[in-house]
C-alpha positions as YAML, in Angstrom:
chain: A
units: angstrom
residues:
- id: 1
  name: UNK
  ca: [-81.20, 38.55, 41.57]
- id: 2
  name: UNK
  ca: [-82.99, 37.25, 38.41]
- id: 3
  name: UNK
  ca: [-86.98, 37.17, 37.97]
- id: 4
  name: UNK
  ca: [-88.84, 34.47, 39.64]
- id: 5
  name: UNK
  ca: [-91.85, 32.64, 38.21]
- id: 6
  name: UNK
  ca: [-94.70, 33.93, 40.42]
- id: 7
  name: UNK
  ca: [-97.59, 31.49, 40.97]
- id: 8
  name: UNK
  ca: [-99.18, 34.00, 43.55]
- id: 9
  name: UNK
  ca: [-103.04, 34.31, 43.82]
- id: 10
  name: UNK
  ca: [-102.97, 37.90, 43.85]
- id: 11
  name: UNK
  ca: [-101.36, 40.27, 43.74]
- id: 12
  name: UNK
  ca: [-100.09, 38.42, 40.77]
- id: 13
  name: UNK
  ca: [-97.51, 38.56, 37.96]
- id: 14
  name: UNK
  ca: [-97.57, 41.31, 35.36]
- id: 15
  name: UNK
  ca: [-96.36, 41.28, 31.90]
- id: 16
  name: UNK
  ca: [-92.72, 42.05, 32.13]
- id: 17
  name: UNK
  ca: [-93.07, 44.30, 28.81]
- id: 18
  name: UNK
  ca: [-95.56, 46.48, 31.07]
- id: 19
  name: UNK
  ca: [-93.35, 46.57, 34.14]
- id: 20
  name: UNK
  ca: [-90.48, 47.92, 31.89]
- id: 21
  name: UNK
  ca: [-92.65, 50.49, 30.31]
- id: 22
  name: UNK
  ca: [-93.83, 51.75, 33.60]
- id: 23
  name: UNK
  ca: [-90.09, 51.60, 35.08]
- id: 24
  name: UNK
  ca: [-89.13, 53.72, 31.73]
- id: 25
  name: UNK
  ca: [-91.81, 56.34, 32.31]
- id: 26
  name: UNK
  ca: [-91.65, 56.47, 36.02]
- id: 27
  name: UNK
  ca: [-89.91, 59.87, 36.41]
- id: 28
  name: UNK
  ca: [-91.31, 61.32, 33.27]
- id: 29
  name: UNK
  ca: [-94.66, 60.44, 31.65]
- id: 30
  name: UNK
  ca: [-94.82, 61.37, 27.98]
- id: 31
  name: UNK
  ca: [-92.73, 64.46, 28.52]
- id: 32
  name: UNK
  ca: [-94.64, 66.03, 31.34]
- id: 33
  name: UNK
  ca: [-91.56, 65.84, 33.67]
- id: 34
  name: UNK
  ca: [-93.58, 63.77, 36.39]
- id: 35
  name: UNK
  ca: [-94.64, 60.50, 37.30]
- id: 36
  name: UNK
  ca: [-98.29, 59.60, 36.86]
- id: 37
  name: UNK
  ca: [-97.96, 58.67, 40.73]
- id: 38
  name: UNK
  ca: [-97.56, 62.51, 41.10]
- id: 39
  name: UNK
  ca: [-100.42, 63.85, 38.70]
- id: 40
  name: UNK
  ca: [-103.54, 65.58, 39.61]
- id: 41
  name: UNK
  ca: [-106.34, 63.25, 38.47]
- id: 42
  name: UNK
  ca: [-107.99, 66.64, 37.20]
- id: 43
  name: UNK
  ca: [-104.94, 67.50, 34.84]
- id: 44
  name: UNK
  ca: [-105.26, 67.45, 31.03]
- id: 45
  name: UNK
  ca: [-102.19, 64.84, 31.52]
- id: 46
  name: UNK
  ca: [-104.16, 62.27, 33.32]
- id: 47
  name: UNK
  ca: [-107.70, 62.59, 31.65]
- id: 48
  name: UNK
  ca: [-106.52, 60.56, 28.25]
- id: 49
  name: UNK
  ca: [-105.14, 57.80, 30.77]
- id: 50
  name: UNK
  ca: [-108.46, 57.08, 32.41]
- id: 51
  name: UNK
  ca: [-110.35, 57.64, 29.33]
- id: 52
  name: UNK
  ca: [-108.12, 55.06, 27.08]
- id: 53
  name: UNK
  ca: [-108.44, 52.57, 29.84]
- id: 54
  name: UNK
  ca: [-112.26, 52.69, 29.75]
- id: 55
  name: UNK
  ca: [-112.12, 52.68, 26.11]
- id: 56
  name: UNK
  ca: [-109.76, 49.54, 26.13]
- id: 57
  name: UNK
  ca: [-112.24, 47.76, 28.33]
- id: 58
  name: UNK
  ca: [-115.02, 48.41, 26.29]
- id: 59
  name: UNK
  ca: [-113.02, 47.30, 23.14]
- id: 60
  name: UNK
  ca: [-111.62, 44.11, 24.75]
- id: 61
  name: UNK
  ca: [-114.70, 42.85, 26.26]
- id: 62
  name: UNK
  ca: [-117.27, 44.13, 23.57]
- id: 63
  name: UNK
  ca: [-118.99, 46.23, 26.47]
- id: 64
  name: UNK
  ca: [-122.62, 47.36, 24.99]
- id: 65
  name: UNK
  ca: [-123.45, 50.86, 24.72]
- id: 66
  name: UNK
  ca: [-125.99, 50.55, 27.56]
- id: 67
  name: UNK
  ca: [-123.59, 49.49, 30.32]
- id: 68
  name: UNK
  ca: [-121.41, 51.86, 32.39]
- id: 69
  name: UNK
  ca: [-117.77, 50.93, 32.85]
- id: 70
  name: UNK
  ca: [-116.38, 52.24, 36.28]
- id: 71
  name: UNK
  ca: [-113.27, 52.06, 38.19]
- id: 72
  name: UNK
  ca: [-114.03, 51.81, 41.71]
- id: 73
  name: UNK
  ca: [-111.96, 51.41, 45.12]
- id: 74
  name: UNK
  ca: [-112.36, 48.88, 47.86]
- id: 75
  name: UNK
  ca: [-111.77, 45.86, 45.91]
- id: 76
  name: UNK
  ca: [-114.02, 42.98, 45.37]
- id: 77
  name: UNK
  ca: [-115.16, 42.58, 48.88]
- id: 78
  name: UNK
  ca: [-116.62, 46.08, 48.57]
- id: 79
  name: UNK
  ca: [-118.63, 44.98, 45.79]
- id: 80
  name: UNK
  ca: [-120.21, 42.36, 48.03]
- id: 81
  name: UNK
  ca: [-121.90, 45.27, 49.72]
- id: 82
  name: UNK
  ca: [-122.66, 47.47, 46.49]
- id: 83
  name: UNK
  ca: [-124.26, 44.81, 44.60]
- id: 84
  name: UNK
  ca: [-126.90, 44.33, 47.48]
- id: 85
  name: UNK
  ca: [-127.09, 48.02, 47.97]
- id: 86
  name: UNK
  ca: [-127.68, 49.06, 44.54]
- id: 87
  name: UNK
  ca: [-129.63, 46.02, 43.25]
- id: 88
  name: UNK
  ca: [-131.41, 44.30, 45.96]
- id: 89
  name: UNK
  ca: [-133.99, 47.31, 46.43]
- id: 90
  name: UNK
  ca: [-137.24, 46.18, 44.59]
- id: 91
  name: UNK
  ca: [-138.16, 42.72, 46.48]
- id: 92
  name: UNK
  ca: [-134.81, 42.96, 48.73]
- id: 93
  name: UNK
  ca: [-134.50, 39.29, 47.90]
- id: 94
  name: UNK
  ca: [-131.45, 37.62, 46.04]
- id: 95
  name: UNK
  ca: [-130.46, 34.08, 44.75]
- id: 96
  name: UNK
  ca: [-126.94, 33.00, 45.41]
- id: 97
  name: UNK
  ca: [-125.05, 29.92, 44.02]
- id: 98
  name: UNK
  ca: [-122.66, 28.99, 46.69]
- id: 99
  name: UNK
  ca: [-119.22, 27.71, 45.18]
- id: 100
  name: UNK
  ca: [-116.51, 28.79, 47.81]
- id: 101
  name: UNK
  ca: [-115.29, 31.28, 50.01]
- id: 102
  name: UNK
  ca: [-115.99, 34.48, 48.06]
- id: 103
  name: UNK
  ca: [-119.61, 33.48, 46.96]
- id: 104
  name: UNK
  ca: [-120.41, 32.57, 50.61]
- id: 105
  name: UNK
  ca: [-118.93, 36.08, 51.98]
- id: 106
  name: UNK
  ca: [-120.99, 37.86, 49.38]
- id: 107
  name: UNK
  ca: [-124.23, 36.51, 50.54]
- id: 108
  name: UNK
  ca: [-123.32, 37.03, 54.13]
- id: 109
  name: UNK
  ca: [-122.76, 40.75, 53.10]
- id: 110
  name: UNK
  ca: [-126.20, 40.92, 51.42]
- id: 111
  name: UNK
  ca: [-127.72, 39.30, 54.62]
- id: 112
  name: UNK
  ca: [-126.33, 42.13, 56.67]
- id: 113
  name: UNK
  ca: [-127.83, 44.82, 54.63]
- id: 114
  name: UNK
  ca: [-131.20, 43.24, 55.10]
- id: 115
  name: UNK
  ca: [-131.58, 41.24, 51.65]
- id: 116
  name: UNK
  ca: [-133.15, 38.03, 51.90]
- id: 117
  name: UNK
  ca: [-130.75, 35.51, 50.41]
- id: 118
  name: UNK
  ca: [-131.89, 32.01, 49.17]
- id: 119
  name: UNK
  ca: [-128.50, 29.83, 48.50]
- id: 120
  name: UNK
  ca: [-130.35, 27.94, 45.45]
- id: 121
  name: UNK
  ca: [-127.26, 25.65, 44.88]
- id: 122
  name: UNK
  ca: [-124.15, 24.70, 46.67]
- id: 123
  name: UNK
  ca: [-121.12, 22.58, 46.14]
- id: 124
  name: UNK
  ca: [-119.98, 22.79, 50.02]
- id: 125
  name: UNK
  ca: [-120.93, 18.70, 50.10]
- id: 126
  name: UNK
  ca: [-117.94, 18.15, 48.24]
- id: 127
  name: UNK
  ca: [-115.67, 20.77, 49.69]
- id: 128
  name: UNK
  ca: [-116.58, 23.03, 46.80]
- id: 129
  name: UNK
  ca: [-114.60, 21.13, 44.30]
- id: 130
  name: UNK
  ca: [-117.09, 21.38, 41.40]
- id: 131
  name: UNK
  ca: [-119.83, 23.75, 40.25]
- id: 132
  name: UNK
  ca: [-123.39, 22.82, 40.62]
- id: 133
  name: UNK
  ca: [-125.46, 22.71, 37.75]
- id: 134
  name: UNK
  ca: [-128.32, 25.11, 37.85]
- id: 135
  name: UNK
  ca: [-130.15, 25.07, 34.39]
- id: 136
  name: UNK
  ca: [-132.85, 27.86, 35.27]
- id: 137
  name: UNK
  ca: [-133.62, 30.36, 38.04]
- id: 138
  name: UNK
  ca: [-137.05, 31.56, 38.38]
- id: 139
  name: UNK
  ca: [-138.70, 33.72, 41.20]
- id: 140
  name: UNK
  ca: [-139.12, 37.21, 42.42]
- id: 141
  name: UNK
  ca: [-135.39, 37.68, 43.06]
- id: 142
  name: UNK
  ca: [-133.82, 41.21, 42.71]
- id: 143
  name: UNK
  ca: [-130.65, 39.32, 41.10]
- id: 144
  name: UNK
  ca: [-128.79, 36.06, 40.73]
- id: 145
  name: UNK
  ca: [-125.26, 35.93, 42.05]
- id: 146
  name: UNK
  ca: [-122.43, 33.81, 41.12]
- id: 147
  name: UNK
  ca: [-118.44, 33.80, 41.47]
- id: 148
  name: UNK
  ca: [-117.33, 32.62, 37.86]
- id: 149
  name: UNK
  ca: [-114.18, 31.50, 38.78]
- id: 150
  name: UNK
  ca: [-113.08, 30.37, 42.34]
- id: 151
  name: UNK
  ca: [-109.49, 31.46, 43.39]
- id: 152
  name: UNK
  ca: [-109.26, 29.32, 46.26]
- id: 153
  name: UNK
  ca: [-110.96, 25.97, 45.12]
- id: 154
  name: UNK
  ca: [-109.75, 26.39, 41.53]
- id: 155
  name: UNK
  ca: [-113.18, 25.90, 40.21]
- id: 156
  name: UNK
  ca: [-114.80, 27.65, 37.03]
- id: 157
  name: UNK
  ca: [-118.37, 27.93, 35.45]
- id: 158
  name: UNK
  ca: [-118.49, 26.16, 32.13]
- id: 159
  name: UNK
  ca: [-121.91, 27.34, 31.72]
- id: 160
  name: UNK
  ca: [-124.12, 30.00, 32.65]
- id: 161
  name: UNK
  ca: [-127.52, 29.58, 34.56]
- id: 162
  name: UNK
  ca: [-130.51, 30.67, 32.53]
- id: 163
  name: UNK
  ca: [-132.02, 33.53, 34.71]
- id: 164
  name: UNK
  ca: [-134.52, 35.00, 32.24]
- id: 165
  name: UNK
  ca: [-135.35, 38.33, 33.37]
- id: 166
  name: UNK
  ca: [-133.75, 38.40, 36.50]
- id: 167
  name: UNK
  ca: [-130.21, 39.98, 36.30]
- id: 168
  name: UNK
  ca: [-127.13, 37.92, 36.62]
- id: 169
  name: UNK
  ca: [-124.16, 39.09, 38.57]
- id: 170
  name: UNK
  ca: [-120.81, 37.73, 38.67]
- id: 171
  name: UNK
  ca: [-117.50, 38.28, 40.28]
- id: 172
  name: UNK
  ca: [-114.94, 37.76, 37.66]
- id: 173
  name: UNK
  ca: [-112.06, 38.71, 39.71]
- id: 174
  name: UNK
  ca: [-109.88, 35.95, 38.78]
- id: 175
  name: UNK
  ca: [-110.90, 35.41, 35.27]
- id: 176
  name: UNK
  ca: [-111.43, 38.74, 33.89]
- id: 177
  name: UNK
  ca: [-109.88, 38.93, 30.31]
- id: 178
  name: UNK
  ca: [-108.65, 35.45, 30.44]
- id: 179
  name: UNK
  ca: [-111.30, 34.10, 28.13]
- id: 180
  name: UNK
  ca: [-114.23, 35.98, 26.21]
- id: 181
  name: UNK
  ca: [-117.32, 36.93, 28.02]
- id: 182
  name: UNK
  ca: [-120.49, 37.94, 26.72]
- id: 183
  name: UNK
  ca: [-121.13, 40.83, 28.97]
- id: 184
  name: UNK
  ca: [-124.89, 41.21, 27.50]
- id: 185
  name: UNK
  ca: [-125.78, 38.08, 29.53]
- id: 186
  name: UNK
  ca: [-124.93, 39.83, 32.61]
- id: 187
  name: UNK
  ca: [-126.72, 42.79, 34.34]
- id: 188
  name: UNK
  ca: [-123.25, 43.42, 36.60]
- id: 189
  name: UNK
  ca: [-119.75, 42.10, 36.41]
- id: 190
  name: UNK
  ca: [-116.99, 43.20, 38.86]
- id: 191
  name: UNK
  ca: [-113.24, 42.35, 39.16]
- id: 192
  name: UNK
  ca: [-110.62, 43.32, 41.43]
- id: 193
  name: UNK
  ca: [-107.69, 44.28, 39.28]
- id: 194
  name: UNK
  ca: [-104.77, 42.43, 41.33]
- id: 195
  name: UNK
  ca: [-105.00, 39.18, 39.44]
- id: 196
  name: UNK
  ca: [-105.39, 39.70, 35.53]
- id: 197
  name: UNK
  ca: [-105.39, 43.52, 35.16]
- id: 198
  name: UNK
  ca: [-103.22, 45.53, 37.42]
- id: 199
  name: UNK
  ca: [-101.62, 45.95, 40.75]
- id: 200
  name: UNK
  ca: [-104.11, 45.94, 43.96]
- id: 201
  name: UNK
  ca: [-106.00, 49.31, 44.31]
- id: 202
  name: UNK
  ca: [-108.83, 49.45, 41.69]
- id: 203
  name: UNK
  ca: [-111.94, 47.30, 40.82]
- id: 204
  name: UNK
  ca: [-113.41, 47.14, 37.47]
- id: 205
  name: UNK
  ca: [-117.28, 47.52, 37.92]
- id: 206
  name: UNK
  ca: [-119.41, 47.06, 34.51]
- id: 207
  name: UNK
  ca: [-123.19, 47.49, 35.20]
- id: 208
  name: UNK
  ca: [-126.27, 47.72, 32.75]
- id: 209
  name: UNK
  ca: [-127.56, 51.45, 33.22]
- id: 210
  name: UNK
  ca: [-131.14, 50.35, 34.06]
- id: 211
  name: UNK
  ca: [-129.87, 48.61, 36.93]
- id: 212
  name: UNK
  ca: [-128.05, 51.69, 38.27]
- id: 213
  name: UNK
  ca: [-130.67, 53.42, 40.71]
- id: 214
  name: UNK
  ca: [-130.61, 56.93, 41.99]
- id: 215
  name: UNK
  ca: [-128.65, 57.11, 45.37]
- id: 216
  name: UNK
  ca: [-131.80, 57.87, 47.30]
- id: 217
  name: UNK
  ca: [-133.50, 54.63, 46.10]
- id: 218
  name: UNK
  ca: [-130.51, 52.26, 47.37]
- id: 219
  name: UNK
  ca: [-130.95, 50.49, 50.27]
- id: 220
  name: UNK
  ca: [-131.24, 52.94, 53.18]
- id: 221
  name: UNK
  ca: [-128.14, 54.25, 54.63]
- id: 222
  name: UNK
  ca: [-125.99, 53.39, 51.49]
- id: 223
  name: UNK
  ca: [-123.16, 55.75, 51.49]
- id: 224
  name: UNK
  ca: [-122.54, 58.04, 48.69]
- id: 225
  name: UNK
  ca: [-119.50, 56.30, 47.67]
- id: 226
  name: UNK
  ca: [-121.33, 52.86, 47.49]
- id: 227
  name: UNK
  ca: [-123.96, 54.05, 45.03]
- id: 228
  name: UNK
  ca: [-123.05, 53.00, 41.45]
- id: 229
  name: UNK
  ca: [-124.35, 56.44, 40.13]
- id: 230
  name: UNK
  ca: [-121.80, 58.10, 41.93]
- id: 231
  name: UNK
  ca: [-119.06, 56.77, 39.99]
- id: 232
  name: UNK
  ca: [-121.28, 56.56, 36.79]
- id: 233
  name: UNK
  ca: [-122.17, 60.03, 36.62]
- id: 234
  name: UNK
  ca: [-118.75, 61.23, 37.40]
- id: 235
  name: UNK
  ca: [-116.39, 59.21, 35.19]
- id: 236
  name: UNK
  ca: [-115.14, 57.41, 38.03]
- id: 237
  name: UNK
  ca: [-113.58, 60.56, 39.40]
- id: 238
  name: UNK
  ca: [-116.09, 61.60, 42.25]
- id: 239
  name: UNK
  ca: [-113.12, 61.47, 44.60]
- id: 240
  name: UNK
  ca: [-109.29, 60.79, 43.94]
- id: 241
  name: UNK
  ca: [-109.09, 57.37, 41.79]
- id: 242
  name: UNK
  ca: [-106.29, 54.96, 42.33]
- id: 243
  name: UNK
  ca: [-104.68, 57.07, 39.40]
- id: 244
  name: UNK
  ca: [-101.31, 54.91, 39.04]
- id: 245
  name: UNK
  ca: [-103.15, 51.51, 39.14]
- id: 246
  name: UNK
  ca: [-105.50, 52.71, 36.34]
- id: 247
  name: UNK
  ca: [-102.35, 53.61, 34.35]
- id: 248
  name: UNK
  ca: [-100.87, 50.33, 34.70]
- id: 249
  name: UNK
  ca: [-104.17, 48.71, 33.86]
- id: 250
  name: UNK
  ca: [-104.39, 50.41, 30.79]
- id: 251
  name: UNK
  ca: [-100.91, 49.24, 29.70]
- id: 252
  name: UNK
  ca: [-101.88, 45.55, 30.63]
- id: 253
  name: UNK
  ca: [-104.99, 46.13, 28.37]
- id: 254
  name: UNK
  ca: [-103.04, 47.18, 25.37]
- id: 255
  name: UNK
  ca: [-100.57, 44.09, 26.18]
- id: 256
  name: UNK
  ca: [-103.65, 41.63, 25.97]
- id: 257
  name: UNK
  ca: [-104.78, 43.22, 22.86]
- id: 258
  name: UNK
  ca: [-101.13, 42.92, 21.19]
- id: 259
  name: UNK
  ca: [-101.45, 39.29, 22.05]
- id: 260
  name: UNK
  ca: [-104.84, 38.51, 20.64]
- id: 261
  name: UNK
  ca: [-107.51, 39.82, 22.82]
- id: 262
  name: UNK
  ca: [-109.50, 37.60, 25.07]
- id: 263
  name: UNK
  ca: [-109.45, 35.14, 22.37]
- id: 264
  name: UNK
  ca: [-105.66, 35.18, 22.40]
- id: 265
  name: UNK
  ca: [-105.63, 34.82, 26.23]
- id: 266
  name: UNK
  ca: [-108.03, 31.78, 26.05]
- id: 267
  name: UNK
  ca: [-105.55, 30.09, 23.45]
- id: 268
  name: UNK
  ca: [-102.61, 30.94, 25.87]
- id: 269
  name: UNK
  ca: [-104.17, 29.96, 29.05]
- id: 270
  name: UNK
  ca: [-105.96, 26.88, 27.90]
- id: 271
  name: UNK
  ca: [-102.40, 25.64, 26.44]
- id: 272
  name: UNK
  ca: [-100.96, 26.33, 30.16]
- id: 273
  name: UNK
  ca: [-103.73, 24.64, 32.19]
- id: 274
  name: UNK
  ca: [-103.71, 21.67, 29.88]
- id: 275
  name: UNK
  ca: [-99.91, 21.14, 30.34]
- id: 276
  name: UNK
  ca: [-100.30, 21.11, 34.28]
- id: 277
  name: UNK
  ca: [-103.46, 19.26, 34.81]
- id: 278
  name: UNK
  ca: [-102.18, 16.61, 32.04]
- id: 279
  name: UNK
  ca: [-99.40, 16.08, 34.29]
- id: 280
  name: UNK
  ca: [-101.23, 16.04, 37.61]
- id: 281
  name: UNK
  ca: [-103.92, 13.60, 35.99]
- id: 282
  name: UNK
  ca: [-101.15, 11.11, 34.84]
- id: 283
  name: UNK
  ca: [-98.86, 11.46, 38.21]
- id: 284
  name: UNK
  ca: [-99.05, 8.85, 41.19]
- id: 285
  name: UNK
  ca: [-97.66, 11.36, 43.49]
- id: 286
  name: UNK
  ca: [-99.85, 14.45, 42.90]
- id: 287
  name: UNK
  ca: [-103.64, 15.29, 42.23]
- id: 288
  name: UNK
  ca: [-105.99, 18.18, 41.09]
- id: 289
  name: UNK
  ca: [-108.47, 18.89, 43.88]
- id: 290
  name: UNK
  ca: [-111.10, 20.43, 41.21]
- id: 291
  name: UNK
  ca: [-113.09, 18.01, 39.47]
- id: 292
  name: UNK
  ca: [-113.16, 17.65, 35.57]
- id: 293
  name: UNK
  ca: [-115.69, 19.66, 34.00]
- id: 294
  name: UNK
  ca: [-115.40, 22.44, 36.75]
- id: 295
  name: UNK
  ca: [-111.84, 23.11, 36.52]
- id: 296
  name: UNK
  ca: [-109.99, 26.65, 36.46]
- id: 297
  name: UNK
  ca: [-107.69, 27.80, 33.70]
- id: 298
  name: UNK
  ca: [-106.45, 30.39, 36.39]
- id: 299
  name: UNK
  ca: [-105.86, 28.67, 39.62]
- id: 300
  name: UNK
  ca: [-104.98, 24.99, 40.09]
- id: 301
  name: UNK
  ca: [-104.84, 23.60, 43.63]
- id: 302
  name: UNK
  ca: [-103.20, 20.23, 43.93]
- id: 303
  name: UNK
  ca: [-102.17, 17.77, 46.81]
- id: 304
  name: UNK
  ca: [-99.57, 14.98, 47.19]
- id: 305
  name: UNK
  ca: [-100.32, 11.63, 47.63]
- id: 306
  name: UNK
  ca: [-99.87, 11.84, 51.46]
- id: 307
  name: UNK
  ca: [-103.03, 14.14, 51.58]
- id: 308
  name: UNK
  ca: [-106.10, 12.64, 53.29]
- id: 309
  name: UNK
  ca: [-107.99, 15.73, 52.39]
- id: 310
  name: UNK
  ca: [-107.36, 17.28, 55.77]
- id: 311
  name: UNK
  ca: [-105.35, 20.42, 55.66]
- id: 312
  name: UNK
  ca: [-103.67, 20.09, 58.82]
- id: 313
  name: UNK
  ca: [-102.59, 16.64, 58.52]
- id: 314
  name: UNK
  ca: [-99.15, 16.35, 59.99]
- id: 315
  name: UNK
  ca: [-97.60, 14.10, 57.16]
- id: 316
  name: UNK
  ca: [-99.29, 16.31, 54.68]
- id: 317
  name: UNK
  ca: [-97.91, 19.55, 56.27]
- id: 318
  name: UNK
  ca: [-94.54, 18.18, 56.32]
- id: 319
  name: UNK
  ca: [-94.24, 17.29, 52.67]
- id: 320
  name: UNK
  ca: [-96.03, 20.48, 51.67]
- id: 321
  name: UNK
  ca: [-93.84, 22.82, 53.40]
- id: 322
  name: UNK
  ca: [-90.78, 20.90, 51.93]
- id: 323
  name: UNK
  ca: [-92.50, 21.15, 48.55]
- id: 324
  name: UNK
  ca: [-92.81, 25.13, 48.91]
- id: 325
  name: UNK
  ca: [-89.31, 25.62, 50.55]
- id: 326
  name: UNK
  ca: [-87.48, 23.89, 47.82]
- id: 327
  name: UNK
  ca: [-89.75, 25.43, 45.08]
- id: 328
  name: UNK
  ca: [-89.05, 28.78, 46.39]
- id: 329
  name: UNK
  ca: [-85.11, 28.12, 46.06]
- id: 330
  name: UNK
  ca: [-85.77, 26.83, 42.66]
- id: 331
  name: UNK
  ca: [-87.18, 30.24, 41.74]
- id: 332
  name: UNK
  ca: [-90.88, 28.99, 41.87]
- id: 333
  name: UNK
  ca: [-92.48, 31.28, 44.42]
- id: 334
  name: UNK
  ca: [-95.92, 31.67, 46.01]
- id: 335
  name: UNK
  ca: [-97.12, 28.06, 45.70]
- id: 336
  name: UNK
  ca: [-98.41, 27.48, 49.25]
- id: 337
  name: UNK
  ca: [-102.12, 26.28, 48.92]
- id: 338
  name: UNK
  ca: [-104.82, 28.21, 50.74]
- id: 339
  name: UNK
  ca: [-105.48, 26.93, 54.20]
- id: 340
  name: UNK
  ca: [-109.02, 25.67, 53.57]
- id: 341
  name: UNK
  ca: [-107.67, 23.48, 50.97]
- id: 342
  name: UNK
  ca: [-104.06, 22.85, 52.04]
- id: 343
  name: UNK
  ca: [-101.48, 21.65, 49.58]
- id: 344
  name: UNK
  ca: [-100.31, 23.68, 46.88]
- id: 345
  name: UNK
  ca: [-101.84, 26.34, 44.46]
- id: 346
  name: UNK
  ca: [-100.44, 27.44, 41.21]
- id: 347
  name: UNK
  ca: [-102.10, 30.48, 40.02]
- id: 348
  name: UNK
  ca: [-101.35, 30.80, 36.19]
- id: 349
  name: UNK
  ca: [-102.78, 34.10, 35.27]
- id: 350
  name: UNK
  ca: [-102.55, 35.95, 31.94]
- id: 351
  name: UNK
  ca: [-99.00, 37.26, 32.60]
- id: 352
  name: UNK
  ca: [-97.73, 33.69, 33.56]
- id: 353
  name: UNK
  ca: [-95.74, 32.23, 30.61]
- id: 354
  name: UNK
  ca: [-95.78, 28.62, 29.30]
- id: 355
  name: UNK
  ca: [-92.19, 28.43, 30.24]
- id: 356
  name: UNK
  ca: [-93.17, 29.22, 33.82]
- id: 357
  name: UNK
  ca: [-95.67, 26.29, 33.88]
- id: 358
  name: UNK
  ca: [-92.99, 23.79, 32.45]
- id: 359
  name: UNK
  ca: [-90.59, 24.93, 34.78]
- id: 360
  name: UNK
  ca: [-93.16, 24.10, 37.68]
- id: 361
  name: UNK
  ca: [-93.76, 20.81, 36.21]
- id: 362
  name: UNK
  ca: [-90.17, 19.77, 35.85]
- id: 363
  name: UNK
  ca: [-89.71, 20.75, 39.55]
- id: 364
  name: UNK
  ca: [-92.84, 18.71, 40.42]
- id: 365
  name: UNK
  ca: [-91.39, 15.73, 38.70]
- id: 366
  name: UNK
  ca: [-87.99, 16.04, 40.31]
- id: 367
  name: UNK
  ca: [-89.53, 16.49, 43.87]
- id: 368
  name: UNK
  ca: [-91.83, 13.57, 43.21]
- id: 369
  name: UNK
  ca: [-88.90, 11.27, 42.40]
- id: 370
  name: UNK
  ca: [-87.05, 12.53, 45.34]
- id: 371
  name: UNK
  ca: [-89.74, 12.05, 47.86]
- id: 372
  name: UNK
  ca: [-91.46, 8.80, 46.86]
...
């Protein structure tokens, strides 16, 4: 079977060049006679792999020297707790901007741990279809939390709130290295790898050193593995890391560098997103759900003209199911929208090609003509 165009929100498509390299090295990595899957993480063969991955993160994201780069297990959802346990320790108070499911879940996790959460802005009033404007944040907060790109709702910050001396924390799971980010504007950044960086299994965390407390100064009861210092002091190898995922991550980072780095990815991604949004905005059969000025370059949810904004509307469900089924037959997979939004969603991460987006639009035109 030939390769399909995979529009999954995550785990997502990876660059074919990287997949071919991994396949070629599966049984014998660099003359070692073994797969990276089989290597000891303490071996001399593996050490350069994880060191190179960190070096490439620092290079591509221009990470300042006073920030630690860590590879941690548990996904972005574990970071919801780690952020609170490590940063919410002085005043036990934090500000959250609620722009969808993941920011809401992060706030709920902080509350469980005894951190007083102030939701200082929310876009819930319009189904999280936009990013609320927060110019400046003041107060005795330990940190301010945002989700920079909202995978489910298809929204993205086109600005950063001014938090002054309050550390800004961002979940960048679905937009990491899709565009340049000024790391110095944040106290902490984290990203699950399974969208733009690698297969599932590792989370990238970038934390300013002065924000990393001693384990005994974290919130009471914080497990050893949930203290950032545990990972920072041990080169992300306090325990066995997800070795193979980090190996693939390193290869993806080299692929990003080869294709122009973060600036190159932004140019590539803007071209893809513009092509898709321009069609949606000109169509009398489909419509994008995210408002202009808040639209993601990575995740594009859209609905048909039958939609009344109710995900379980029978007519909408019928036409959506037909769309997804026929798209799959056409080699365009994982286009079903999240249950909270309904409709369809095209995730067009770094590895998705412009040809893939053009193939999707051509299918959409054909489907619209046949179902008017």
